[in-house]
């Protein structure tokens, strides 16, 4: 006992770091072993890298599968109910109660269209709001936001502690939802569960709004290789699930990869600096695309012409 | 295995436990075995390459030892240099660089040259020589220690509680520096990439290059500290590699403080054999430019590395000619001169594409019509998020914090705090990941 005490005091005097470092490491290891396992993928990156950098580790051995280019069709149809789309016609017969729903198609709109628009998403949304905002649209995007935490996240917009504040204090005619890149390391089932919850919340607060689901944009080839989780097929799978939510009536899918896909399931290298986001100089491509893909539904309460029609 | 990774921490804890109880005369063998494991963990190519280098250079050194004539020794020396350099150049051209090859190639060349000159005895024990070449603390990123500096210790490396305390102190300081400062500053550059060089404001461009300059130093310094710490714990004293270079008063002075073992290698094995400054001014200038050409090639094959190296070579030549004398007479201004040019040359180092480099320079100096969609206040957001790391980084570019830790670390309360910070750094590392050392596969 005396020997142990003597050894302990000697170590404490001459090498206290050894003593405390080993002790604290053992305590830490014990705490980690005892802590409940969290369902967290270790390869789940974030689309930008503020305080939580997910690093470019050497590429995994998973080969990239041939990408499935998203549909380049400009018309929108719902996979679940292709016959329930409405069309927008200029005829006066559309003013009467139609016996069959009109087919809604994307059409070019101007900046006024976005007066009552909300863009809700991750860093890709935030950066679009800085470098290529459209009209007076409201941008609420968080750098490390994912479908799992976006509803409660304070995204740093002054006066709004979460999306609930935003939704409760505005009447939006259009809500653009853009998530998915930060969730590539997660399974599709849990991703879609949370994604649908977001849509439900938006619908609850904004029952009349048109909802646009923005396709998850690919990343650059270099980023894909170094990260190992942004494989085109992973992004395509999630996009297919998102697309299936579009009904062509009030929920629409925006295949934005049209503007950046190099044809192989990667973002064109010249459009990005970090491999994940468009740059400040190229974000206008996304906003231009969105302005060319508005939905004008004269029968919809949120149609901007309603206000001018009611006044005439 | 990076030093800042759980596998390495576990590996070293297990290795050290065995090493500490191993009889002193067998520790060299154990070190070789542990280092080989370290290499194999990286890749078979890594292990195969380093073993080949170790074997070939051991044989050459052994033959040189027993060679009778000067010409035979010279032939072995030059043959060895050609083999080492040829292999390194081949790897660089093929862009298949086994981990650490740039470092141990130079270590092997220095060994052959020192044996030839008689500066050190040739190795007679292949395992101990193998331990010198493969030694895992210095394997990935140096320092480039000379054989003669470590050979005697390799015979019987002794450790004590004092060496363990000092070694652990350096390792912890380096580890925390990497996790809390270097890795965080690396993220700042990502912000610039996200925006795009053409769209950053001029203040942000300067913040970016200041941040990168600090990050680069802290990466190296943290790694060197960790390597030195591990070496010390194993009973070895590694040569110092960095001496607070950002306090330098001239570019020449800077590179006497930056990556010291690499620069002294070029001095001792290239500059001085070429004649150094002993053959007139013209030859001195030529020798300096040759050294910087080789330095730039060592760092990488590319126009940006060439631009980096030759810019520095020209500045050093100018200092040799007349600028140095002026700098010695002027107070304060030399520091700004050094920081200004060093940061600009780091731009060349960081940005590989010459076109992008041109864009970045245009943003640094706010050239007309150079920006696209620039947000004038973009730097405010970046500063608000990164100012603690910029301040901390600036502080650790000075000797103040490390001198303070060196003075008080033996106090058990300070040690307790350091240990707690160390564990928090481990926790941060696990939670957020850690950037791969930018010089890996060098």
PDB file of C-alpha atoms in Angstrom, chain A residues 62-299:
ATOM      1  CA  UNK A  62     -18.037   2.328 -53.459  1.00  0.00           C
ATOM      2  CA  UNK A  63     -18.005   2.925 -57.175  1.00  0.00           C
ATOM      3  CA  UNK A  64     -20.346   5.541 -58.539  1.00  0.00           C
ATOM      4  CA  UNK A  65     -23.171   4.053 -60.471  1.00  0.00           C
ATOM      5  CA  UNK A  66     -24.301   5.581 -63.705  1.00  0.00           C
ATOM      6  CA  UNK A  67     -26.419   8.539 -62.842  1.00  0.00           C
ATOM      7  CA  UNK A  68     -30.030   8.710 -63.662  1.00  0.00           C
ATOM      8  CA  UNK A  69     -30.522  12.151 -65.099  1.00  0.00           C
ATOM      9  CA  UNK A  70     -33.628  13.728 -63.843  1.00  0.00           C
ATOM     10  CA  UNK A  71     -36.457  14.282 -66.227  1.00  0.00           C
ATOM     11  CA  UNK A  72     -35.977  17.383 -68.284  1.00  0.00           C
ATOM     12  CA  UNK A  73     -39.659  17.741 -68.956  1.00  0.00           C
ATOM     13  CA  UNK A  74     -41.012  21.086 -68.159  1.00  0.00           C
ATOM     14  CA  UNK A  75     -44.519  19.871 -67.557  1.00  0.00           C
ATOM     15  CA  UNK A  76     -45.337  18.462 -64.214  1.00  0.00           C
ATOM     16  CA  UNK A  77     -47.198  15.291 -63.654  1.00  0.00           C
ATOM     17  CA  UNK A  78     -47.743  13.409 -60.497  1.00  0.00           C
ATOM     18  CA  UNK A  79     -46.549   9.837 -60.501  1.00  0.00           C
ATOM     19  CA  UNK A  80     -49.122   8.887 -57.955  1.00  0.00           C
ATOM     20  CA  UNK A  81     -52.081  10.372 -59.703  1.00  0.00           C
ATOM     21  CA  UNK A  82     -51.242  11.405 -63.244  1.00  0.00           C
ATOM     22  CA  UNK A  83     -54.814  12.172 -64.121  1.00  0.00           C
ATOM     23  CA  UNK A  84     -55.400  14.657 -61.383  1.00  0.00           C
ATOM     24  CA  UNK A  85     -53.347  17.538 -62.790  1.00  0.00           C
ATOM     25  CA  UNK A  86     -54.932  20.772 -63.657  1.00  0.00           C
ATOM     26  CA  UNK A  87     -54.088  22.801 -66.711  1.00  0.00           C
ATOM     27  CA  UNK A  88     -53.965  26.507 -66.949  1.00  0.00           C
ATOM     28  CA  UNK A  89     -55.631  27.893 -70.055  1.00  0.00           C
ATOM     29  CA  UNK A  90     -56.151  31.412 -71.209  1.00  0.00           C
ATOM     30  CA  UNK A  91     -59.701  30.777 -72.421  1.00  0.00           C
ATOM     31  CA  UNK A  92     -62.635  32.392 -70.804  1.00  0.00           C
ATOM     32  CA  UNK A  93     -64.139  28.956 -70.383  1.00  0.00           C
ATOM     33  CA  UNK A  94     -61.642  28.366 -67.566  1.00  0.00           C
ATOM     34  CA  UNK A  95     -63.366  31.033 -65.526  1.00  0.00           C
ATOM     35  CA  UNK A  96     -66.414  28.871 -65.217  1.00  0.00           C
ATOM     36  CA  UNK A  97     -66.333  25.911 -62.858  1.00  0.00           C
ATOM     37  CA  UNK A  98     -64.510  23.265 -64.930  1.00  0.00           C
ATOM     38  CA  UNK A  99     -65.970  19.813 -65.085  1.00  0.00           C
ATOM     39  CA  UNK A 100     -62.411  18.433 -65.381  1.00  0.00           C
ATOM     40  CA  UNK A 101     -59.335  19.827 -63.600  1.00  0.00           C
ATOM     41  CA  UNK A 102     -56.969  21.992 -65.688  1.00  0.00           C
ATOM     42  CA  UNK A 103     -53.443  20.751 -66.265  1.00  0.00           C
ATOM     43  CA  UNK A 104     -50.946  23.014 -64.563  1.00  0.00           C
ATOM     44  CA  UNK A 105     -47.721  23.583 -66.351  1.00  0.00           C
ATOM     45  CA  UNK A 106     -44.624  25.512 -65.439  1.00  0.00           C
ATOM     46  CA  UNK A 107     -44.549  28.952 -66.855  1.00  0.00           C
ATOM     47  CA  UNK A 108     -42.284  31.920 -66.746  1.00  0.00           C
ATOM     48  CA  UNK A 109     -43.110  34.419 -64.025  1.00  0.00           C
ATOM     49  CA  UNK A 110     -41.720  37.733 -62.998  1.00  0.00           C
ATOM     50  CA  UNK A 111     -40.345  39.002 -59.697  1.00  0.00           C
ATOM     51  CA  UNK A 112     -43.754  40.112 -58.491  1.00  0.00           C
ATOM     52  CA  UNK A 113     -44.758  36.478 -58.387  1.00  0.00           C
ATOM     53  CA  UNK A 114     -42.399  36.040 -55.446  1.00  0.00           C
ATOM     54  CA  UNK A 115     -43.842  38.802 -53.280  1.00  0.00           C
ATOM     55  CA  UNK A 116     -45.488  36.136 -51.173  1.00  0.00           C
ATOM     56  CA  UNK A 117     -42.900  33.405 -51.616  1.00  0.00           C
ATOM     57  CA  UNK A 118     -40.925  31.620 -48.916  1.00  0.00           C
ATOM     58  CA  UNK A 119     -37.712  29.722 -49.580  1.00  0.00           C
ATOM     59  CA  UNK A 120     -37.081  27.281 -46.747  1.00  0.00           C
ATOM     60  CA  UNK A 121     -34.071  25.037 -46.712  1.00  0.00           C
ATOM     61  CA  UNK A 122     -30.416  24.499 -45.958  1.00  0.00           C
ATOM     62  CA  UNK A 123     -27.281  26.453 -46.860  1.00  0.00           C
ATOM     63  CA  UNK A 124     -28.135  26.246 -50.527  1.00  0.00           C
ATOM     64  CA  UNK A 125     -31.244  28.291 -49.735  1.00  0.00           C
ATOM     65  CA  UNK A 126     -29.370  30.712 -47.510  1.00  0.00           C
ATOM     66  CA  UNK A 127     -26.769  31.411 -50.176  1.00  0.00           C
ATOM     67  CA  UNK A 128     -29.374  31.836 -52.872  1.00  0.00           C
ATOM     68  CA  UNK A 129     -31.017  34.423 -50.638  1.00  0.00           C
ATOM     69  CA  UNK A 130     -27.746  36.333 -50.433  1.00  0.00           C
ATOM     70  CA  UNK A 131     -26.438  36.067 -53.965  1.00  0.00           C
ATOM     71  CA  UNK A 132     -29.506  35.588 -56.141  1.00  0.00           C
ATOM     72  CA  UNK A 133     -32.640  36.557 -54.259  1.00  0.00           C
ATOM     73  CA  UNK A 134     -35.795  36.945 -56.262  1.00  0.00           C
ATOM     74  CA  UNK A 135     -37.909  40.014 -55.717  1.00  0.00           C
ATOM     75  CA  UNK A 136     -39.002  40.294 -52.086  1.00  0.00           C
ATOM     76  CA  UNK A 137     -39.113  36.588 -51.403  1.00  0.00           C
ATOM     77  CA  UNK A 138     -38.442  35.491 -47.842  1.00  0.00           C
ATOM     78  CA  UNK A 139     -35.409  33.294 -47.436  1.00  0.00           C
ATOM     79  CA  UNK A 140     -35.031  31.068 -44.414  1.00  0.00           C
ATOM     80  CA  UNK A 141     -32.055  28.786 -44.826  1.00  0.00           C
ATOM     81  CA  UNK A 142     -29.657  27.253 -42.319  1.00  0.00           C
ATOM     82  CA  UNK A 143     -26.116  26.155 -43.005  1.00  0.00           C
ATOM     83  CA  UNK A 144     -26.303  22.756 -41.397  1.00  0.00           C
ATOM     84  CA  UNK A 145     -30.041  22.391 -41.532  1.00  0.00           C
ATOM     85  CA  UNK A 146     -31.484  18.990 -42.245  1.00  0.00           C
ATOM     86  CA  UNK A 147     -35.001  17.662 -42.315  1.00  0.00           C
ATOM     87  CA  UNK A 148     -34.353  16.282 -38.836  1.00  0.00           C
ATOM     88  CA  UNK A 149     -33.822  19.637 -37.185  1.00  0.00           C
ATOM     89  CA  UNK A 150     -34.944  22.345 -39.597  1.00  0.00           C
ATOM     90  CA  UNK A 151     -38.311  22.892 -37.974  1.00  0.00           C
ATOM     91  CA  UNK A 152     -36.787  23.906 -34.650  1.00  0.00           C
ATOM     92  CA  UNK A 153     -33.610  25.493 -35.938  1.00  0.00           C
ATOM     93  CA  UNK A 154     -32.893  29.161 -35.525  1.00  0.00           C
ATOM     94  CA  UNK A 155     -31.460  30.053 -38.887  1.00  0.00           C
ATOM     95  CA  UNK A 156     -30.164  33.419 -37.887  1.00  0.00           C
ATOM     96  CA  UNK A 157     -32.818  35.603 -39.478  1.00  0.00           C
ATOM     97  CA  UNK A 158     -33.445  38.427 -37.082  1.00  0.00           C
ATOM     98  CA  UNK A 159     -36.845  38.304 -35.445  1.00  0.00           C
ATOM     99  CA  UNK A 160     -37.540  34.651 -36.180  1.00  0.00           C
ATOM    100  CA  UNK A 161     -36.366  31.945 -33.839  1.00  0.00           C
ATOM    101  CA  UNK A 162     -37.639  29.143 -36.045  1.00  0.00           C
ATOM    102  CA  UNK A 163     -39.665  28.473 -39.159  1.00  0.00           C
ATOM    103  CA  UNK A 164     -42.778  28.389 -37.008  1.00  0.00           C
ATOM    104  CA  UNK A 165     -42.358  32.128 -36.354  1.00  0.00           C
ATOM    105  CA  UNK A 166     -41.993  32.744 -40.053  1.00  0.00           C
ATOM    106  CA  UNK A 167     -45.039  30.677 -40.990  1.00  0.00           C
ATOM    107  CA  UNK A 168     -47.183  32.143 -38.233  1.00  0.00           C
ATOM    108  CA  UNK A 169     -46.508  35.748 -39.174  1.00  0.00           C
ATOM    109  CA  UNK A 170     -46.818  35.651 -42.961  1.00  0.00           C
ATOM    110  CA  UNK A 171     -49.266  34.588 -45.610  1.00  0.00           C
ATOM    111  CA  UNK A 172     -47.317  32.837 -48.258  1.00  0.00           C
ATOM    112  CA  UNK A 173     -48.647  31.981 -51.662  1.00  0.00           C
ATOM    113  CA  UNK A 174     -45.673  29.804 -52.544  1.00  0.00           C
ATOM    114  CA  UNK A 175     -43.273  27.853 -50.365  1.00  0.00           C
ATOM    115  CA  UNK A 176     -40.080  26.421 -51.839  1.00  0.00           C
ATOM    116  CA  UNK A 177     -38.607  23.571 -49.807  1.00  0.00           C
ATOM    117  CA  UNK A 178     -34.957  22.628 -50.364  1.00  0.00           C
ATOM    118  CA  UNK A 179     -33.450  19.888 -48.227  1.00  0.00           C
ATOM    119  CA  UNK A 180     -31.582  16.704 -48.824  1.00  0.00           C
ATOM    120  CA  UNK A 181     -27.888  17.316 -49.378  1.00  0.00           C
ATOM    121  CA  UNK A 182     -27.087  17.213 -45.670  1.00  0.00           C
ATOM    122  CA  UNK A 183     -28.964  13.951 -45.295  1.00  0.00           C
ATOM    123  CA  UNK A 184     -27.173  11.847 -47.884  1.00  0.00           C
ATOM    124  CA  UNK A 185     -25.665   9.724 -45.188  1.00  0.00           C
ATOM    125  CA  UNK A 186     -29.066   8.859 -43.767  1.00  0.00           C
ATOM    126  CA  UNK A 187     -31.559   6.260 -44.882  1.00  0.00           C
ATOM    127  CA  UNK A 188     -34.350   7.221 -47.246  1.00  0.00           C
ATOM    128  CA  UNK A 189     -37.128   6.114 -44.929  1.00  0.00           C
ATOM    129  CA  UNK A 190     -36.263   8.364 -42.015  1.00  0.00           C
ATOM    130  CA  UNK A 191     -35.390  11.162 -44.418  1.00  0.00           C
ATOM    131  CA  UNK A 192     -38.788  11.044 -46.097  1.00  0.00           C
ATOM    132  CA  UNK A 193     -40.604  10.763 -42.793  1.00  0.00           C
ATOM    133  CA  UNK A 194     -39.102  14.030 -41.629  1.00  0.00           C
ATOM    134  CA  UNK A 195     -39.415  15.600 -45.065  1.00  0.00           C
ATOM    135  CA  UNK A 196     -43.139  14.910 -45.105  1.00  0.00           C
ATOM    136  CA  UNK A 197     -43.443  16.299 -41.620  1.00  0.00           C
ATOM    137  CA  UNK A 198     -42.020  19.558 -42.896  1.00  0.00           C
ATOM    138  CA  UNK A 199     -44.585  19.621 -45.695  1.00  0.00           C
ATOM    139  CA  UNK A 200     -47.335  18.923 -43.174  1.00  0.00           C
ATOM    140  CA  UNK A 201     -46.243  21.800 -40.975  1.00  0.00           C
ATOM    141  CA  UNK A 202     -46.048  24.159 -43.941  1.00  0.00           C
ATOM    142  CA  UNK A 203     -49.487  23.042 -45.110  1.00  0.00           C
ATOM    143  CA  UNK A 204     -50.914  23.484 -41.614  1.00  0.00           C
ATOM    144  CA  UNK A 205     -49.758  27.079 -41.387  1.00  0.00           C
ATOM    145  CA  UNK A 206     -50.141  27.933 -45.050  1.00  0.00           C
ATOM    146  CA  UNK A 207     -53.135  25.924 -46.279  1.00  0.00           C
ATOM    147  CA  UNK A 208     -53.438  27.894 -49.496  1.00  0.00           C
ATOM    148  CA  UNK A 209     -49.806  28.005 -50.518  1.00  0.00           C
ATOM    149  CA  UNK A 210     -48.411  26.230 -53.523  1.00  0.00           C
ATOM    150  CA  UNK A 211     -45.526  24.049 -52.402  1.00  0.00           C
ATOM    151  CA  UNK A 212     -42.465  23.549 -54.567  1.00  0.00           C
ATOM    152  CA  UNK A 213     -40.115  20.706 -53.717  1.00  0.00           C
ATOM    153  CA  UNK A 214     -36.667  21.575 -54.984  1.00  0.00           C
ATOM    154  CA  UNK A 215     -34.719  18.628 -56.308  1.00  0.00           C
ATOM    155  CA  UNK A 216     -31.520  17.822 -54.425  1.00  0.00           C
ATOM    156  CA  UNK A 217     -28.771  19.141 -56.594  1.00  0.00           C
ATOM    157  CA  UNK A 218     -25.796  16.933 -57.337  1.00  0.00           C
ATOM    158  CA  UNK A 219     -22.305  17.709 -56.094  1.00  0.00           C
ATOM    159  CA  UNK A 220     -19.151  17.977 -58.150  1.00  0.00           C
ATOM    160  CA  UNK A 221     -17.285  14.844 -59.125  1.00  0.00           C
ATOM    161  CA  UNK A 222     -14.324  15.797 -56.970  1.00  0.00           C
ATOM    162  CA  UNK A 223     -16.528  16.307 -53.944  1.00  0.00           C
ATOM    163  CA  UNK A 224     -18.295  13.059 -54.613  1.00  0.00           C
ATOM    164  CA  UNK A 225     -15.034  11.145 -54.749  1.00  0.00           C
ATOM    165  CA  UNK A 226     -13.564  12.717 -51.633  1.00  0.00           C
ATOM    166  CA  UNK A 227     -16.679  12.499 -49.503  1.00  0.00           C
ATOM    167  CA  UNK A 228     -17.981   9.070 -50.388  1.00  0.00           C
ATOM    168  CA  UNK A 229     -21.626   9.821 -49.564  1.00  0.00           C
ATOM    169  CA  UNK A 230     -22.742  12.075 -52.391  1.00  0.00           C
ATOM    170  CA  UNK A 231     -22.901   9.359 -55.006  1.00  0.00           C
ATOM    171  CA  UNK A 232     -25.364  10.218 -57.772  1.00  0.00           C
ATOM    172  CA  UNK A 233     -27.500   7.162 -57.089  1.00  0.00           C
ATOM    173  CA  UNK A 234     -27.902   8.175 -53.439  1.00  0.00           C
ATOM    174  CA  UNK A 235     -29.114  11.602 -54.463  1.00  0.00           C
ATOM    175  CA  UNK A 236     -31.284  10.136 -57.228  1.00  0.00           C
ATOM    176  CA  UNK A 237     -32.992   7.761 -54.797  1.00  0.00           C
ATOM    177  CA  UNK A 238     -33.920  10.566 -52.467  1.00  0.00           C
ATOM    178  CA  UNK A 239     -35.079  12.708 -55.350  1.00  0.00           C
ATOM    179  CA  UNK A 240     -37.352   9.950 -56.577  1.00  0.00           C
ATOM    180  CA  UNK A 241     -39.008   9.817 -53.179  1.00  0.00           C
ATOM    181  CA  UNK A 242     -39.390  13.602 -53.098  1.00  0.00           C
ATOM    182  CA  UNK A 243     -40.798  13.648 -56.608  1.00  0.00           C
ATOM    183  CA  UNK A 244     -43.440  11.126 -55.597  1.00  0.00           C
ATOM    184  CA  UNK A 245     -44.866  13.660 -53.149  1.00  0.00           C
ATOM    185  CA  UNK A 246     -45.746  16.064 -55.927  1.00  0.00           C
ATOM    186  CA  UNK A 247     -49.393  15.916 -56.869  1.00  0.00           C
ATOM    187  CA  UNK A 248     -49.359  18.473 -59.611  1.00  0.00           C
ATOM    188  CA  UNK A 249     -52.177  20.356 -57.923  1.00  0.00           C
ATOM    189  CA  UNK A 250     -50.642  22.128 -54.998  1.00  0.00           C
ATOM    190  CA  UNK A 251     -47.301  20.393 -54.649  1.00  0.00           C
ATOM    191  CA  UNK A 252     -44.796  20.557 -57.480  1.00  0.00           C
ATOM    192  CA  UNK A 253     -41.371  19.117 -58.084  1.00  0.00           C
ATOM    193  CA  UNK A 254     -38.592  21.285 -59.471  1.00  0.00           C
ATOM    194  CA  UNK A 255     -35.922  19.255 -61.302  1.00  0.00           C
ATOM    195  CA  UNK A 256     -33.212  21.871 -60.830  1.00  0.00           C
ATOM    196  CA  UNK A 257     -30.375  19.522 -61.760  1.00  0.00           C
ATOM    197  CA  UNK A 258     -31.165  20.499 -65.298  1.00  0.00           C
ATOM    198  CA  UNK A 259     -29.112  23.610 -64.815  1.00  0.00           C
ATOM    199  CA  UNK A 260     -26.008  22.058 -63.308  1.00  0.00           C
ATOM    200  CA  UNK A 261     -25.825  18.384 -64.210  1.00  0.00           C
ATOM    201  CA  UNK A 262     -22.867  17.501 -66.393  1.00  0.00           C
ATOM    202  CA  UNK A 263     -24.729  14.494 -67.690  1.00  0.00           C
ATOM    203  CA  UNK A 264     -22.989  12.043 -65.388  1.00  0.00           C
ATOM    204  CA  UNK A 265     -24.733  12.890 -62.147  1.00  0.00           C
ATOM    205  CA  UNK A 266     -22.269  15.562 -61.034  1.00  0.00           C
ATOM    206  CA  UNK A 267     -22.494  19.286 -60.676  1.00  0.00           C
ATOM    207  CA  UNK A 268     -20.474  20.957 -63.416  1.00  0.00           C
ATOM    208  CA  UNK A 269     -17.088  21.852 -61.957  1.00  0.00           C
ATOM    209  CA  UNK A 270     -17.090  25.376 -63.375  1.00  0.00           C
ATOM    210  CA  UNK A 271     -20.309  26.231 -61.494  1.00  0.00           C
ATOM    211  CA  UNK A 272     -19.012  25.486 -58.007  1.00  0.00           C
ATOM    212  CA  UNK A 273     -16.078  26.376 -55.796  1.00  0.00           C
ATOM    213  CA  UNK A 274     -16.560  23.931 -52.932  1.00  0.00           C
ATOM    214  CA  UNK A 275     -18.233  21.209 -54.908  1.00  0.00           C
ATOM    215  CA  UNK A 276     -21.552  21.477 -53.084  1.00  0.00           C
ATOM    216  CA  UNK A 277     -22.887  24.961 -53.693  1.00  0.00           C
ATOM    217  CA  UNK A 278     -23.198  27.088 -56.745  1.00  0.00           C
ATOM    218  CA  UNK A 279     -20.987  30.135 -56.408  1.00  0.00           C
ATOM    219  CA  UNK A 280     -22.095  33.713 -55.929  1.00  0.00           C
ATOM    220  CA  UNK A 281     -21.491  34.228 -59.637  1.00  0.00           C
ATOM    221  CA  UNK A 282     -23.581  31.235 -60.705  1.00  0.00           C
ATOM    222  CA  UNK A 283     -26.482  31.206 -58.245  1.00  0.00           C
ATOM    223  CA  UNK A 284     -28.453  33.294 -60.703  1.00  0.00           C
ATOM    224  CA  UNK A 285     -28.841  30.123 -62.759  1.00  0.00           C
ATOM    225  CA  UNK A 286     -30.985  28.687 -59.998  1.00  0.00           C
ATOM    226  CA  UNK A 287     -33.078  31.794 -59.509  1.00  0.00           C
ATOM    227  CA  UNK A 288     -33.502  32.153 -63.274  1.00  0.00           C
ATOM    228  CA  UNK A 289     -34.656  28.551 -63.400  1.00  0.00           C
ATOM    229  CA  UNK A 290     -37.146  29.100 -60.616  1.00  0.00           C
ATOM    230  CA  UNK A 291     -38.496  32.155 -62.371  1.00  0.00           C
ATOM    231  CA  UNK A 292     -39.032  30.073 -65.463  1.00  0.00           C
ATOM    232  CA  UNK A 293     -40.879  27.436 -63.461  1.00  0.00           C
ATOM    233  CA  UNK A 294     -43.687  29.219 -61.746  1.00  0.00           C
ATOM    234  CA  UNK A 295     -47.177  27.784 -61.462  1.00  0.00           C
ATOM    235  CA  UNK A 296     -50.033  30.057 -62.320  1.00  0.00           C
ATOM    236  CA  UNK A 297     -53.351  28.584 -61.243  1.00  0.00           C
ATOM    237  CA  UNK A 298     -56.189  31.014 -61.688  1.00  0.00           C
ATOM    238  CA  UNK A 299     -58.440  28.815 -59.613  1.00  0.00           C
TER     239      UNK A 299
END
